Short mmCIF file of C-alpha atoms and ligand atoms in Angstrom, two decimals:
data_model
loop_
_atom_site.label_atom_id
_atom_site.label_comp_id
_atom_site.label_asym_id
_atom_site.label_seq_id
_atom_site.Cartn_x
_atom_site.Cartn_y
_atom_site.Cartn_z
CA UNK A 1 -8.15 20.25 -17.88
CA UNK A 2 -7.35 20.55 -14.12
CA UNK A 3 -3.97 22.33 -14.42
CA UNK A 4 -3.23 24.25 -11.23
CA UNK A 5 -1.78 27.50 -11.18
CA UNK A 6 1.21 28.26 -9.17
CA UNK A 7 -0.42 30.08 -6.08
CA UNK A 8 -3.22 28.33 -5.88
CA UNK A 9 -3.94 25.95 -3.14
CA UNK A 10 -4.16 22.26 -3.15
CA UNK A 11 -5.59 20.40 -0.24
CA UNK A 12 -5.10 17.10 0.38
CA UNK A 13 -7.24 15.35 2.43
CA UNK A 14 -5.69 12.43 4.39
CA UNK A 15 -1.68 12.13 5.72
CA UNK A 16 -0.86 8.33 4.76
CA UNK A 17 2.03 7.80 2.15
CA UNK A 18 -0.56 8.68 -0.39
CA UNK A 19 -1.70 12.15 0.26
CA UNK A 20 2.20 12.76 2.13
CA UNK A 21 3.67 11.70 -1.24
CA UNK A 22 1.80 13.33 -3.69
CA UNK A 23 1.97 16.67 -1.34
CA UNK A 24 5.84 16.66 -1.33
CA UNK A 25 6.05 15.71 -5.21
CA UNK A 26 3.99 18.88 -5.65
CA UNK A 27 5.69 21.27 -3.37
CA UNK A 28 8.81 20.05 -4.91
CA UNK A 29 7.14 21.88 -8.56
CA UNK A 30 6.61 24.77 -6.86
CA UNK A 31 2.77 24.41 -5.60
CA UNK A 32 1.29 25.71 -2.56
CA UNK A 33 0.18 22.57 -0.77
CA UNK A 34 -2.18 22.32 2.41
CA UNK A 35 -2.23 18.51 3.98
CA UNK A 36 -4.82 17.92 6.70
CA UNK A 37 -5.30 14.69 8.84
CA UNK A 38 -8.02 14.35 11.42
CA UNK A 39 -4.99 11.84 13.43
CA UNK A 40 -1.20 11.98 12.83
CA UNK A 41 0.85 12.07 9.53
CA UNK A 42 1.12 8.03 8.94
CA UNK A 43 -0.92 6.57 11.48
CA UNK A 44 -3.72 4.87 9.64
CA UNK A 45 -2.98 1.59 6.84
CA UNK A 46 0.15 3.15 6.26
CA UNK A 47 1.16 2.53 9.84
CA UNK A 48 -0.70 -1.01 9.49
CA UNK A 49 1.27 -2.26 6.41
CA UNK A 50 3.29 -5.18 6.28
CA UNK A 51 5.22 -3.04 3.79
CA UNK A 52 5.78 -6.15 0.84
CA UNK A 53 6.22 -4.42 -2.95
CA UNK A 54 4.79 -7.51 -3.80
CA UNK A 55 3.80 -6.87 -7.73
CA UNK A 56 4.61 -10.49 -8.84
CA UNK A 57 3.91 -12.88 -5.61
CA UNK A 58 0.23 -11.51 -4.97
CA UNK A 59 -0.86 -11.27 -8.80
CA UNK A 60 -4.56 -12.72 -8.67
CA UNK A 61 -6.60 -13.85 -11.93
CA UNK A 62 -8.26 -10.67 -13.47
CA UNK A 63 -5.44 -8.71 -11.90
CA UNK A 64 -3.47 -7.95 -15.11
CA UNK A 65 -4.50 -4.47 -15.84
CA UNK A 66 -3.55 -3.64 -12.16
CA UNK A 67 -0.03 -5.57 -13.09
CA UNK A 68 1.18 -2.89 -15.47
CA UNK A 69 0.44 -0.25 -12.40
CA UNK A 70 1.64 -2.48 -10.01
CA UNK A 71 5.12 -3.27 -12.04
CA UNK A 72 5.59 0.44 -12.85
CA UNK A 73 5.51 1.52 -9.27
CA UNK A 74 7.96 -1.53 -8.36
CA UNK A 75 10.64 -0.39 -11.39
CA UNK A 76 10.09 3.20 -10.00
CA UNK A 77 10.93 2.07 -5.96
CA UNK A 78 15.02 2.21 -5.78
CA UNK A 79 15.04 5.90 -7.04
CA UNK A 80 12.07 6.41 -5.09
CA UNK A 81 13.38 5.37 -1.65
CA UNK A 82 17.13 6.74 -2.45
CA UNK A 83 15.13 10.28 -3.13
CA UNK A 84 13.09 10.18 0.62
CA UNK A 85 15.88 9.03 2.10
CA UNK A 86 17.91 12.47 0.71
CA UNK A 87 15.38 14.12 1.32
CA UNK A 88 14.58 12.82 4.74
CA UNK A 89 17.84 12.70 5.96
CA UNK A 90 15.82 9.17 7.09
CA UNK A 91 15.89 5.67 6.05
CA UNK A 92 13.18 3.48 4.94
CA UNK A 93 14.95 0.32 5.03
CA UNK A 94 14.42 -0.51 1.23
CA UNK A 95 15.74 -4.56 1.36
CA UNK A 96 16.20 -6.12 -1.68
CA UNK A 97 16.39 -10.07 -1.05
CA UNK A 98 12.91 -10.82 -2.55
CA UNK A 99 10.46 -13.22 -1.65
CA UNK A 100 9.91 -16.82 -1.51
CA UNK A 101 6.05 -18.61 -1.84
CA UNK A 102 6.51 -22.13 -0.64
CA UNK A 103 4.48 -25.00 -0.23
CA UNK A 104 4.83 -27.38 2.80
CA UNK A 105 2.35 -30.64 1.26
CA UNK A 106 1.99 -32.04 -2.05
CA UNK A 107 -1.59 -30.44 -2.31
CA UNK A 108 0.15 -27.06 -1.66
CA UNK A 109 2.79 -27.40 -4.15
CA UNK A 110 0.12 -28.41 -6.69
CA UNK A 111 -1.67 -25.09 -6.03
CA UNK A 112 1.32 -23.25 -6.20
CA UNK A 113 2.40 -24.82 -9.39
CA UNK A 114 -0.84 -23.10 -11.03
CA UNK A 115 -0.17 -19.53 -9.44
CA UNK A 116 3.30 -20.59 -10.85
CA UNK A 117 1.42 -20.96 -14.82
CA UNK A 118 -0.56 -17.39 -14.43
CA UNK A 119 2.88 -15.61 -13.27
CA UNK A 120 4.81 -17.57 -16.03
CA UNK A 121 1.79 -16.23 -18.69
CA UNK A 122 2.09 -12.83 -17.21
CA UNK A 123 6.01 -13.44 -18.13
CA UNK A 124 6.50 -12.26 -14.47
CA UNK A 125 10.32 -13.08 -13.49
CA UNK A 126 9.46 -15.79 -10.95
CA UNK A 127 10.81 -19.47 -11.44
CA UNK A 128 10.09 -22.76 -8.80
CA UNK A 129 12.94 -23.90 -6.50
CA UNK A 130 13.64 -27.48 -5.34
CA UNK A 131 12.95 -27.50 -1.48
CA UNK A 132 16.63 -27.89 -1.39
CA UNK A 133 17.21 -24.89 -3.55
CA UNK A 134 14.20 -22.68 -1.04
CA UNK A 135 16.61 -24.12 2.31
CA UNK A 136 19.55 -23.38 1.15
CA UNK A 137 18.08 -19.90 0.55
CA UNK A 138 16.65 -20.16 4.15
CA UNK A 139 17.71 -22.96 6.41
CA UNK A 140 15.08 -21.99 9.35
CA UNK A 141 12.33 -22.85 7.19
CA UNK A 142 10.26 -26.14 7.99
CA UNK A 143 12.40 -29.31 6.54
CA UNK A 144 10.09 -30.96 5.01
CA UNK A 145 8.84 -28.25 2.62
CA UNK A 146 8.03 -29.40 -0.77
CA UNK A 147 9.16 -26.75 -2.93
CA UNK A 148 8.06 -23.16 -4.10
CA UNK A 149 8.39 -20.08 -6.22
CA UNK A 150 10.98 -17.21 -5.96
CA UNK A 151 9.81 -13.97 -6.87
CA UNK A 152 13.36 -11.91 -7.26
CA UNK A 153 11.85 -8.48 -7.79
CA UNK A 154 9.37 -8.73 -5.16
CA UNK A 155 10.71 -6.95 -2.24
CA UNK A 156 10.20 -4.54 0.77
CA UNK A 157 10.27 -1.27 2.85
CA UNK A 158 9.05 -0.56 6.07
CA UNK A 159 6.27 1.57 5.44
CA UNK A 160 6.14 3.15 9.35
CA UNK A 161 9.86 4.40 8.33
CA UNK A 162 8.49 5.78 4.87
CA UNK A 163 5.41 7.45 6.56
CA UNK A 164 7.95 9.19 8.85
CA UNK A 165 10.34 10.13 6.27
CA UNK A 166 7.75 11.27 3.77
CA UNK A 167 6.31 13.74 6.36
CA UNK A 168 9.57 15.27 7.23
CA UNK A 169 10.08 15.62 3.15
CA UNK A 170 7.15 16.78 2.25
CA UNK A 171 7.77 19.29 5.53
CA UNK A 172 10.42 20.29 4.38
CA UNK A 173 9.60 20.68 0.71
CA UNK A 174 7.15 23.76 2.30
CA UNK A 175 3.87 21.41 2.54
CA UNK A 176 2.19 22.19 5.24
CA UNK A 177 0.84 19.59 7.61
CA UNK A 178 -2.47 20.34 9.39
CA UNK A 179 -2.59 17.37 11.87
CA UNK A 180 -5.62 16.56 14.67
CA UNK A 181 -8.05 18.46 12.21
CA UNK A 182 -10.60 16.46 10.11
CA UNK A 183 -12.03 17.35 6.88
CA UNK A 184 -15.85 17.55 7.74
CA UNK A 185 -17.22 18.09 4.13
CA UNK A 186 -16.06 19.29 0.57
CA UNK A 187 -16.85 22.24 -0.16
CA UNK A 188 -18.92 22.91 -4.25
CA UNK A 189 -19.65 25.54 -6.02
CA UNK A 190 -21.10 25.34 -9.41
CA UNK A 191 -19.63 21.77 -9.90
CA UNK A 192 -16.97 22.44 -8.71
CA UNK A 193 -14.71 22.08 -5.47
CA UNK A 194 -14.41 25.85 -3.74
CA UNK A 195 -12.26 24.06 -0.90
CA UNK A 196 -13.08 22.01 2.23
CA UNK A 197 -14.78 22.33 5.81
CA UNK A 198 -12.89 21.41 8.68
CA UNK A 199 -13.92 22.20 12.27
CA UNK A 200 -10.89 25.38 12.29
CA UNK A 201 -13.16 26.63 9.44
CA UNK A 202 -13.20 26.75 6.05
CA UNK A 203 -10.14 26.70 3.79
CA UNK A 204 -10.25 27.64 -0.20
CA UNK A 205 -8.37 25.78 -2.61
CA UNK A 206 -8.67 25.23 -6.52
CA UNK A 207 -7.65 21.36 -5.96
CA UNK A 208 -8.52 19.00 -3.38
CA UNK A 209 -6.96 15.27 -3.55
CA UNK A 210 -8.95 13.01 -2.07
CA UNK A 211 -6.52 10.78 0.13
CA UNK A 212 -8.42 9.47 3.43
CA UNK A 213 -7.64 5.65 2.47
CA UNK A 214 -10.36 3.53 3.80
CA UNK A 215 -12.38 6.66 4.88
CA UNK A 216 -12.57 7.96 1.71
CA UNK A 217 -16.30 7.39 0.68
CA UNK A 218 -17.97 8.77 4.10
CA UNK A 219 -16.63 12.72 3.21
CA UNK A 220 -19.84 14.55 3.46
CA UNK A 221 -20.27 17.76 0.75
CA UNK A 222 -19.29 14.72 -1.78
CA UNK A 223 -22.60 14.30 -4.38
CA UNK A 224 -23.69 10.57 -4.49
CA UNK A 225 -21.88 10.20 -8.10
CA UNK A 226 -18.53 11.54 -6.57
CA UNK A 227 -18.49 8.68 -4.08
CA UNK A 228 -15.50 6.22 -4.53
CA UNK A 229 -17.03 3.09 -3.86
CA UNK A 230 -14.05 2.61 -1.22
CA UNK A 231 -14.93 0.86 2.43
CA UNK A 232 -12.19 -0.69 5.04
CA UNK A 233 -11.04 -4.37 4.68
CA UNK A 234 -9.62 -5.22 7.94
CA UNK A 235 -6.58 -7.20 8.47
CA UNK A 236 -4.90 -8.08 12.06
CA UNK A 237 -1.19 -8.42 12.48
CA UNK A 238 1.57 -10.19 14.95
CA UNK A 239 5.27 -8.80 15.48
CA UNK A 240 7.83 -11.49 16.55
CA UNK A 241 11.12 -10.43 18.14
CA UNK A 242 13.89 -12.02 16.37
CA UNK A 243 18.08 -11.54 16.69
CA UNK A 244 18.70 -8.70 14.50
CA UNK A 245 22.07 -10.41 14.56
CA UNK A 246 20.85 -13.77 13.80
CA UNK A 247 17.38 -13.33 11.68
CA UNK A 248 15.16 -16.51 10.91
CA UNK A 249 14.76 -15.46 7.81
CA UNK A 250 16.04 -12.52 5.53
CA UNK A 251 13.77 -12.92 2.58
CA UNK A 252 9.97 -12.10 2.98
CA UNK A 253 8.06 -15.49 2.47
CA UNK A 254 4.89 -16.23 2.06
CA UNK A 255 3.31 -19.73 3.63
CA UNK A 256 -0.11 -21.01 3.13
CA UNK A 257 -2.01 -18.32 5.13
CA UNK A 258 0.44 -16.86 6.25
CA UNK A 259 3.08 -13.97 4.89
CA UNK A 260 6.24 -13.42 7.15
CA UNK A 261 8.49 -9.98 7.01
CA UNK A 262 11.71 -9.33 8.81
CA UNK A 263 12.40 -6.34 9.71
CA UNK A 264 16.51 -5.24 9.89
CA UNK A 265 15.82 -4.49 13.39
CA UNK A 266 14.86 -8.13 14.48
CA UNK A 267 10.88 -8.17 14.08
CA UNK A 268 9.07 -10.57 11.99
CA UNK A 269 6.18 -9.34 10.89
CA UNK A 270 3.25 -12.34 10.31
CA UNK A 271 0.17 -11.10 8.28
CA UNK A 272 -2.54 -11.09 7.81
CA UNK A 273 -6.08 -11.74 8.13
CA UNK A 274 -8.49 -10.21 5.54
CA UNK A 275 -11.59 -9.39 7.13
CA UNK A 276 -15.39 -7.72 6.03
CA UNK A 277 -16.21 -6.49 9.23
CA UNK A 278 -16.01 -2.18 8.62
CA UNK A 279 -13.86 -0.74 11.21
CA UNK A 280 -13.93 -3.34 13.63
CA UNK A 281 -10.84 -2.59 15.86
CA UNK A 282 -10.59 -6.11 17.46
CA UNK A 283 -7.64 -8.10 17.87
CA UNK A 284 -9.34 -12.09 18.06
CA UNK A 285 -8.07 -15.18 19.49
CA UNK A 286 -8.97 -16.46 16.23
CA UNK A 287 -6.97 -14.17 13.95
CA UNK A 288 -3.87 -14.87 15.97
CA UNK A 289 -4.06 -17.95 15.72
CA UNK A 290 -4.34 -18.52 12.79
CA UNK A 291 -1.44 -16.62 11.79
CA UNK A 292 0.58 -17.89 14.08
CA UNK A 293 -0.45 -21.80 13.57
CA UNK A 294 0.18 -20.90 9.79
CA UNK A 295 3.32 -19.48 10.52
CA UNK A 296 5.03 -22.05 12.87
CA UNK A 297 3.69 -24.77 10.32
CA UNK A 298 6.38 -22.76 7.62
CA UNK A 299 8.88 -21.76 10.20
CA UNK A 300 8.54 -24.05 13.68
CA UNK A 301 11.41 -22.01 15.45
CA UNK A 302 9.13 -18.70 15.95
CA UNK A 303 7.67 -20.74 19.05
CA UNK A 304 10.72 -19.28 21.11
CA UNK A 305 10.22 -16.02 19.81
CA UNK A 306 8.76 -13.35 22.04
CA UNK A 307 5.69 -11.73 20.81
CA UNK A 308 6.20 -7.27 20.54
CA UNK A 309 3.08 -6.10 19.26
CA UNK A 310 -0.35 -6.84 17.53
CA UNK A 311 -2.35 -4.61 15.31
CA UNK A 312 -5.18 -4.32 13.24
CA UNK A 313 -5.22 -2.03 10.15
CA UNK A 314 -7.88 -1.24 7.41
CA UNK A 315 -7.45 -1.62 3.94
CA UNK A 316 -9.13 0.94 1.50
CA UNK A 317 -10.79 -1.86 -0.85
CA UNK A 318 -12.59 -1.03 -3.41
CA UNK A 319 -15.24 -2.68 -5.92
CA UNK A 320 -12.58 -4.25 -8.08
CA UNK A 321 -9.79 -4.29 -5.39
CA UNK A 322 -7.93 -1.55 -7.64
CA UNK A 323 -6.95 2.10 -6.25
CA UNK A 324 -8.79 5.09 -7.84
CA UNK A 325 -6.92 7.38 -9.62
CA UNK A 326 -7.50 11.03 -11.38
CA UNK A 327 -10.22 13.23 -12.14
CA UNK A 328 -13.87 12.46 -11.44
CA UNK A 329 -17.60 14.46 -11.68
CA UNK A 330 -16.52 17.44 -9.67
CA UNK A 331 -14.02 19.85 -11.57
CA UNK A 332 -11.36 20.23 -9.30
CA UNK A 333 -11.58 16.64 -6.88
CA UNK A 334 -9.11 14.58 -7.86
CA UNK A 335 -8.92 11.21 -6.78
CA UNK A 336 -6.36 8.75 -5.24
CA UNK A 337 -7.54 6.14 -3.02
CA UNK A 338 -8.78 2.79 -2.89
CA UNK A 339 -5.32 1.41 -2.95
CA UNK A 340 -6.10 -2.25 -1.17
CA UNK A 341 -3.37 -4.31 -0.38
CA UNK A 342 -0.82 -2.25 -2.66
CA UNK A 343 -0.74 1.06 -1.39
CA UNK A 344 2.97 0.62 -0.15
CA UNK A 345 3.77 -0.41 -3.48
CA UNK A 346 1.92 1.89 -5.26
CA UNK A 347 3.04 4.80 -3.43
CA UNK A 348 5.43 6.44 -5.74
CA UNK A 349 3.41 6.24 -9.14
CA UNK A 350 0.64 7.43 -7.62
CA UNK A 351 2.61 10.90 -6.21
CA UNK A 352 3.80 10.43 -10.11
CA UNK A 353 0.22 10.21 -11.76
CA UNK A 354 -1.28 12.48 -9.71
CA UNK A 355 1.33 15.36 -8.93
CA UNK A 356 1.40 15.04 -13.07
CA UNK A 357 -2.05 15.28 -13.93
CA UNK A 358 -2.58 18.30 -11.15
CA UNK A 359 0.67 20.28 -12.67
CA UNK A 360 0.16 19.48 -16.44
CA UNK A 361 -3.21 18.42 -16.90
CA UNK A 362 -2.48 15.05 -18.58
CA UNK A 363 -3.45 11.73 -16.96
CA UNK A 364 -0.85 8.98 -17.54
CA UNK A 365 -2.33 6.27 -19.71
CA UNK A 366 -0.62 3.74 -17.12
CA UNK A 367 -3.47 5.08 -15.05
CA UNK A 368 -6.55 5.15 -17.32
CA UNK A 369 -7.92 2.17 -16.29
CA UNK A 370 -8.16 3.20 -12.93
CA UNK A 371 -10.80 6.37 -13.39
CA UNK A 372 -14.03 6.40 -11.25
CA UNK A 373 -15.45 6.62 -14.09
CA UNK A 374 -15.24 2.66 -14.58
CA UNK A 375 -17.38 2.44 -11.75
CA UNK A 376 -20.40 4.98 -12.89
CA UNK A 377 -21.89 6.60 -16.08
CA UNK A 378 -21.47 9.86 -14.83
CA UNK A 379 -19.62 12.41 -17.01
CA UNK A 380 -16.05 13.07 -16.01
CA UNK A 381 -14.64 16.86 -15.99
CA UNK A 382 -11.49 16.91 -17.90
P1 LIG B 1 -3.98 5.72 5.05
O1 LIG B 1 -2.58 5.41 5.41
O2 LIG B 1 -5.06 4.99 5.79
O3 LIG B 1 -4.14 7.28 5.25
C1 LIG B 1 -5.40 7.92 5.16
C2 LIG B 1 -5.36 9.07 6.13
O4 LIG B 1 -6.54 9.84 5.95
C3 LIG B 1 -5.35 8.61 7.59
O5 LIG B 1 -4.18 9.12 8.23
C4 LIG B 1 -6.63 9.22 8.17
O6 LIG B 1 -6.48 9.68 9.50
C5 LIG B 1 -6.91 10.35 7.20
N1 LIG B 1 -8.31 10.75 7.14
C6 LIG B 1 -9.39 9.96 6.97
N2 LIG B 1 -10.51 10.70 6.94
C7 LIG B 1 -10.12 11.99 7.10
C8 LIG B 1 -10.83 13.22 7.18
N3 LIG B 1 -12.16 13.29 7.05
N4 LIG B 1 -10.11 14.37 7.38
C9 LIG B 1 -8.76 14.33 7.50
N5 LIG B 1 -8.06 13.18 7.45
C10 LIG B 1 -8.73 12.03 7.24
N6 LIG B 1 0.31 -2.36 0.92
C11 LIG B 1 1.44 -2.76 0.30
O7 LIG B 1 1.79 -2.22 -0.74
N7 LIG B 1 2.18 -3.78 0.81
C12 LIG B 1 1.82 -4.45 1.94
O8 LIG B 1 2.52 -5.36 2.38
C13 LIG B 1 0.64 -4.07 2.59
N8 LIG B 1 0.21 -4.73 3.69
C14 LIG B 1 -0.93 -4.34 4.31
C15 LIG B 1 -1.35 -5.04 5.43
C16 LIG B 1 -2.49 -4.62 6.12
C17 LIG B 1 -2.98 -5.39 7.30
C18 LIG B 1 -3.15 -3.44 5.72
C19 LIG B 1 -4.31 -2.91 6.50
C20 LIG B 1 -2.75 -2.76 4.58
C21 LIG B 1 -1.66 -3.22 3.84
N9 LIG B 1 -1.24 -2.61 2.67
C22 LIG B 1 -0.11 -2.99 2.04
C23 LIG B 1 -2.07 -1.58 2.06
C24 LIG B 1 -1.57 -0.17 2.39
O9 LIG B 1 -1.32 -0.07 3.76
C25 LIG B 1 -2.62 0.86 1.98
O10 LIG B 1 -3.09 0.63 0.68
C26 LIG B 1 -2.00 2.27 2.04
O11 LIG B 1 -1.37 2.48 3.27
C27 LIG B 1 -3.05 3.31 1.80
O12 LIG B 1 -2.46 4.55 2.07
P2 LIG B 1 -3.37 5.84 2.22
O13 LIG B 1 -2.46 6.98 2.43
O14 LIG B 1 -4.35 5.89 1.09
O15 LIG B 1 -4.27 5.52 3.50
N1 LIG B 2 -0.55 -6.78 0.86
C1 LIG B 2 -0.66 -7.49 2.09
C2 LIG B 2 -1.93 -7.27 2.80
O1 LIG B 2 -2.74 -6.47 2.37
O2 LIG B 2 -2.15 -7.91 3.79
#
């Protein structure tokens, strides 16, 4: 079993709300807890996120193992935010209207009707609205809209205000933050992790969480079997300024290609194009427009809005689009990456899971499934 010893070090490698949650969940049991980042705390996906705890509206066929994981992180997120927030003395603008996934042709509706039968076998609490019903919920959206689904569970943070608020808990919790210092290799002994390389040195710990997101696969020091089979899935988004006091919309909706999330502060947040192109950094004509075409087709009024920002972030996708959690061929490494287009969402069982299985030795069965072992034949250490 892992089980870590008070006074012994854990390492973390990577400061997104992954590696920053789990670090504060295990400081807060008493661990000694070293978190290194080759940037800042919360500046890679977690800074990219549209920040949707979307569990019900982006279920896909084949998805339903990742559904239980996905629904127990959603159930866990009021307590979750309420906790940060205490012990942040920050808020992460937890809103709680839900989402809407409507349909603006006949065609649309029809395809929406069948995501409508796999929630409804899932027994996911969703049920269709009348396009009266989805305008009287929001008026702003395109009149003649034909109808869609309202996901009332289905709701959001703003991840760049969790990243913050995480940091200064996990700070204060007595993690400490190593920021502007990469992790250059693991370091093994014997089969087993001795610690990690960074360019300061070396630095010995009986644990090390692997938690670089989309970077997670390139660490060297990591033996071929050890390798998540993580890589970056690129996605560009546009912010829109709205009136905070006057908001477009107040639910997050998603349009044919096209997801939309205000923000309390006025932005609207249109995402986002999924993209197999590595690390590419580039911000295209093309990806902005179709976001915004898609967008102004669902809600015409954004064409007054001024446009505040555009980004591109990177997913950490991996072979089956699900994260990888736990234990893995190298006593000691402990995974939790590969969190896709849920890692918002899945932020506080994951901290659960893994601060869990590193204190008491014990991998929650919500998080079997999710082993790199599903990926390999290589034996696991327990
Ligand atoms: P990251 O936030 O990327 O953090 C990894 C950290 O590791 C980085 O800070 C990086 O600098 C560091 N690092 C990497 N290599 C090293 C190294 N060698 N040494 C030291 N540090 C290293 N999820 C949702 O739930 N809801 C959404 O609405 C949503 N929307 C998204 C939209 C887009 C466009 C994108 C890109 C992602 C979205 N996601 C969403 C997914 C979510 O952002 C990610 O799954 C999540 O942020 C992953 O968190 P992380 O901490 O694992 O990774
Ligand atoms: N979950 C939204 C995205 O990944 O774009």
């Amino acid at each position: 079993m892992l089980h870590q010893d008070k006074g012994s070090d854990v390492a973390v490698i990577g400061a997104g709300v992954i590696g920053l949650s789990i670090a504060w969940r295990l400081a807060q049991r008493g661990l000694s807890v070293t978190v290194f980042d080759r940037g800042r705390a919360g500046e890679g996906a977690s800074h990219a996120a549209a920040g949707m705890l979307a569990a019900c509206a982006e279920i896909e066929p084949s998805e339903e193992r990742l559904l239980n994981l996905n629904r127990a992180s959603q159930a866990l997120w009021p307590d979750f935010a309420a906790e940060v927030e205490a012990a942040s003395g920050e808020t992460v603008d937890l809103r709680q209207e839900g989402t809407l996934n409507i349909a603006l042709t006949a065609d649309e509706a029809a395809r929406l009707k069948q995501h409508l039968v796999l929630q409804e076998k899932l027994q996911l609490p969703v049920s269709w609205l009348s396009a009266t019903d989805v305008r009287r919920r929001e008026p702003a959206l395109a009149p003649g809209l034909v109808g869609g689904i309202v996901s009332p569970e289905d709701h959001q943070v703003d991840n760049r205000k969790l990243a913050r608020a995480l940091k200064i808990a996990a700070t204060a919790a007595g993690v400490r933050l190593v920021e502007e210092t990469a992790v250059t290799a693991l370091a093994v002994g014997n089969g087993r992790v001795t610690g990690i390389e960074t360019a300061a040195g070396l630095y010995s710990a009986g644990t090390v969480v692997l938690a670089a997101g989309a970077w997670s696969r390139g660490l060297d020091g990591l033996p071929a079997e050890a390798r998540p089979p993580v890589r970056p899935v690129k996605g560009q988004l546009i912010a829109l300024g709205m009136d905070p006091a006057a908001p477009l919309l107040n639910h997050v909706v998603w349009a044919p290609g096209v997801y939309m999330v205000p923000r309390r502060d006025g932005r609207l947040i249109l995402g986002a194009t999924v993209e197999e192109k590595g690390f590419d950094q580039a911000i295209t004509a093309g990806g902005l427009l179709s976001l915004l075409h898609a967008g102004w087709r669902a809600l015409p009024a954004i064409e007054e809005l001024p446009v505040i920002e555009t980004w591109v972030g990177h997913r950490p996708g991996s072979r089956d689009d699900a994260p990888v959690l736990g234990p893995g061929p190298v006593e000691g490494l402990v995974y939790a990456t590969g969190h896709h287009r849920n890692g918002i969402l899945l932020t506080p069982i994951t901290a659960k899971v893994i601060s869990d299985l590193i204190v008491e030795g014990l991998l929650d069965p919500v998080a079997e499934p999710f082993r790199l072992s599903r990926f390999t034949s290589a034996p696991v250490a327990a």
